[in-house]
Coordinates of C-alpha atoms in Angstrom, one line a residue:
M19 CA 69.6 145.1 103.9
A20 CA 67.8 142.5 101.8
Y21 CA 69.6 139.2 100.3
A22 CA 66.5 137.4 98.6
F23 CA 67.6 133.8 99.7
V24 CA 67.1 134.1 103.0
P25 CA 63.2 133.7 102.4
L26 CA 65.3 130.3 100.5
V27 CA 66.9 129.4 103.4
H28 CA 63.8 129.7 105.6
I29 CA 62.0 127.7 102.9
V30 CA 64.2 125.1 103.4
A31 CA 64.1 125.1 107.6
A32 CA 60.9 124.6 107.5
V33 CA 60.9 121.5 105.2
F34 CA 64.0 120.2 107.0
A35 CA 62.2 120.9 110.6
I36 CA 59.0 118.9 109.5
I37 CA 61.0 115.9 108.5
E38 CA 63.1 116.5 111.6
L39 CA 59.8 116.7 113.1
G40 CA 58.3 112.8 111.5
L41 CA 62.0 111.6 112.1
T42 CA 62.0 112.0 116.3
A43 CA 57.9 112.0 116.6
Y44 CA 58.9 108.0 114.8
M45 CA 61.6 107.2 117.6
A46 CA 59.4 108.6 120.6
S47 CA 56.1 106.6 118.6
R48 CA 58.4 103.2 118.3
Y49 CA 59.6 103.5 121.7
N50 CA 59.2 100.5 124.1
H51 CA 62.7 99.0 126.3
R52 CA 63.5 95.8 123.9
N53 CA 64.3 98.8 121.1
W54 CA 66.8 99.8 122.4
W55 CA 69.2 97.2 123.7
W56 CA 71.6 97.9 121.3
Y57 CA 72.0 102.1 121.8
G58 CA 73.1 100.6 125.2
Y59 CA 70.2 101.5 127.1
D60 CA 68.0 98.8 128.7
D61 CA 65.8 100.0 131.2
D62 CA 62.3 99.0 132.4
G63 CA 60.9 102.1 131.3
D64 CA 58.2 101.7 128.4
Y65 CA 58.4 106.1 127.6
S66 CA 60.5 107.8 124.8
Y67 CA 63.6 109.1 126.2
S68 CA 64.2 112.9 127.1
R69 CA 66.5 113.1 124.0
V70 CA 64.2 112.0 121.0
N71 CA 61.3 114.6 123.1
F72 CA 63.9 117.7 122.8
M73 CA 64.5 117.1 119.7
I74 CA 60.5 117.0 118.8
F75 CA 60.1 120.4 121.0
N76 CA 63.0 122.2 118.7
S77 CA 61.3 121.2 115.2
V78 CA 57.6 122.1 116.9
W79 CA 59.8 125.1 118.0
S80 CA 62.2 126.0 114.8
L81 CA 57.6 126.4 112.9
L82 CA 57.0 128.7 115.2
V83 CA 60.4 130.7 114.9
L84 CA 59.9 130.7 111.2
I85 CA 56.6 131.4 110.8
Y86 CA 57.2 135.0 113.1
V87 CA 61.1 135.4 111.9
G88 CA 59.3 134.7 108.2
I89 CA 55.8 135.7 107.6
V90 CA 54.8 138.4 110.0
P91 CA 57.0 140.5 108.4
L92 CA 55.3 140.1 105.5
Y93 CA 52.4 140.2 106.3
M94 CA 52.0 141.5 109.7
T95 CA 55.1 144.1 109.9
S96 CA 53.9 146.5 113.6
M97 CA 54.1 142.6 115.4
F98 CA 57.9 142.6 114.2
H99 CA 60.7 143.4 115.7
R100 CA 64.2 143.5 113.6
L101 CA 66.2 142.3 117.2
A102 CA 63.1 139.5 118.3
A103 CA 63.9 137.9 115.7
L104 CA 67.6 137.6 115.4
V105 CA 66.7 137.5 119.6
L106 CA 64.8 134.0 118.1
N107 CA 67.0 132.4 116.0
A108 CA 70.3 132.3 118.5
V109 CA 68.0 130.8 120.5
T110 CA 67.1 128.0 117.6
T111 CA 70.2 127.7 116.9
V112 CA 71.4 126.7 120.9
F113 CA 68.1 124.5 121.2
W114 CA 69.6 122.4 117.5
F115 CA 73.2 122.3 118.7
A116 CA 72.2 121.7 122.3
G117 CA 69.9 118.9 120.8
A118 CA 71.6 117.7 118.2
I119 CA 74.4 116.4 120.7
A120 CA 72.7 114.5 123.1
L121 CA 70.2 112.8 119.9
A122 CA 74.2 112.2 118.9
V123 CA 76.2 111.3 122.0
F124 CA 72.3 108.4 122.7
V125 CA 72.5 106.7 119.0
G126 CA 76.5 107.0 118.9
G127 CA 77.9 104.8 115.6
P128 CA 77.5 104.8 113.1
Y129 CA 75.6 101.4 112.9
E130 CA 75.3 98.9 110.0
C131 CA 71.5 99.0 110.1
N132 CA 70.6 96.5 107.6
G133 CA 67.1 97.9 106.7
D134 CA 66.4 98.7 111.0
T135 CA 64.1 101.0 110.9
Y136 CA 64.8 102.1 113.8
C137 CA 68.4 102.6 113.5
G138 CA 68.0 104.3 110.3
S139 CA 66.0 107.1 111.5
S140 CA 67.8 107.5 114.6
E141 CA 70.9 108.3 112.4
T142 CA 69.1 110.6 110.1
A143 CA 67.3 112.7 112.6
V144 CA 70.6 113.0 114.3
A145 CA 72.0 114.5 110.8
F146 CA 68.9 116.5 109.6
G147 CA 69.6 117.8 113.4
F148 CA 72.9 119.1 113.3
F149 CA 71.8 120.2 109.4
L150 CA 69.1 122.6 110.9
W151 CA 71.5 123.8 113.7
A152 CA 74.1 125.2 110.4
L153 CA 70.5 126.4 109.0
F154 CA 69.9 128.3 111.8
C155 CA 73.0 129.5 113.0
F156 CA 73.0 130.8 109.1
L157 CA 70.4 132.9 109.6
T158 CA 71.4 134.0 112.9
V159 CA 74.3 135.8 111.9
I160 CA 73.5 136.8 108.7
D161 CA 70.5 138.5 111.7
A162 CA 72.9 139.7 113.2
I163 CA 74.7 141.0 109.9
D164 CA 71.7 143.0 109.8
S165 CA 70.9 144.6 112.7
L166 CA 74.9 146.0 113.9
R167 CA 74.3 147.4 109.9
S168 CA 71.4 149.5 110.2
R169 CA 72.5 150.2 113.7
G170 CA 71.9 153.4 114.5
H171 CA 71.7 155.1 110.9
N172 CA 69.4 157.0 109.8
V173 CA 68.0 155.0 106.8
S174 CA 66.5 157.9 105.0
T175 CA 68.6 160.2 102.8
P176 CA 68.1 163.7 103.7
S177 CA 66.8 166.5 100.8
S178 CA 69.7 169.3 99.8
K179 CA 66.0 171.6 99.6
T180 CA 66.0 172.4 104.0
H181 CA 62.6 174.1 104.2
A182 CA 62.4 176.8 107.1
Y183 CA 59.2 175.8 108.7
P184 CA 57.0 179.3 109.3
G185 CA 57.5 182.0 111.4
A186 CA 60.7 180.5 112.1

């Protein structure tokens, strides 16, 4: 079953993943222990938190999954498998849910940002994380329905004329 809107959802998810990648990369690049005091985390390490790093991973992972799910069936059909796409979408949905929840707990809020780019980008990253979770959840449900409907059925219709083999 072909849904005409699924490629549009893939494009929107790719754009949102690029936006999320930019937001979380900005958060990771601007981190030092003085900039995150309002989150309640004050340690002496000059490294970005694992929650932010996981969201960067989610963005890159999602772009790779979208390439496999959206482009490979069009140009390299022999490399595409419907159940692999379903599993990749399901895993990506779980990744986005876990990452968005972890980042939301880390950020807390809502805060009055007053032009603070750290605050604004972190709250926006949480919002886009949940948007991406919803998009991948939708894609997983659509792929699951499509896989269940085509499971075990012969797609081609048999012809009404049967021809016996010679010598049968």
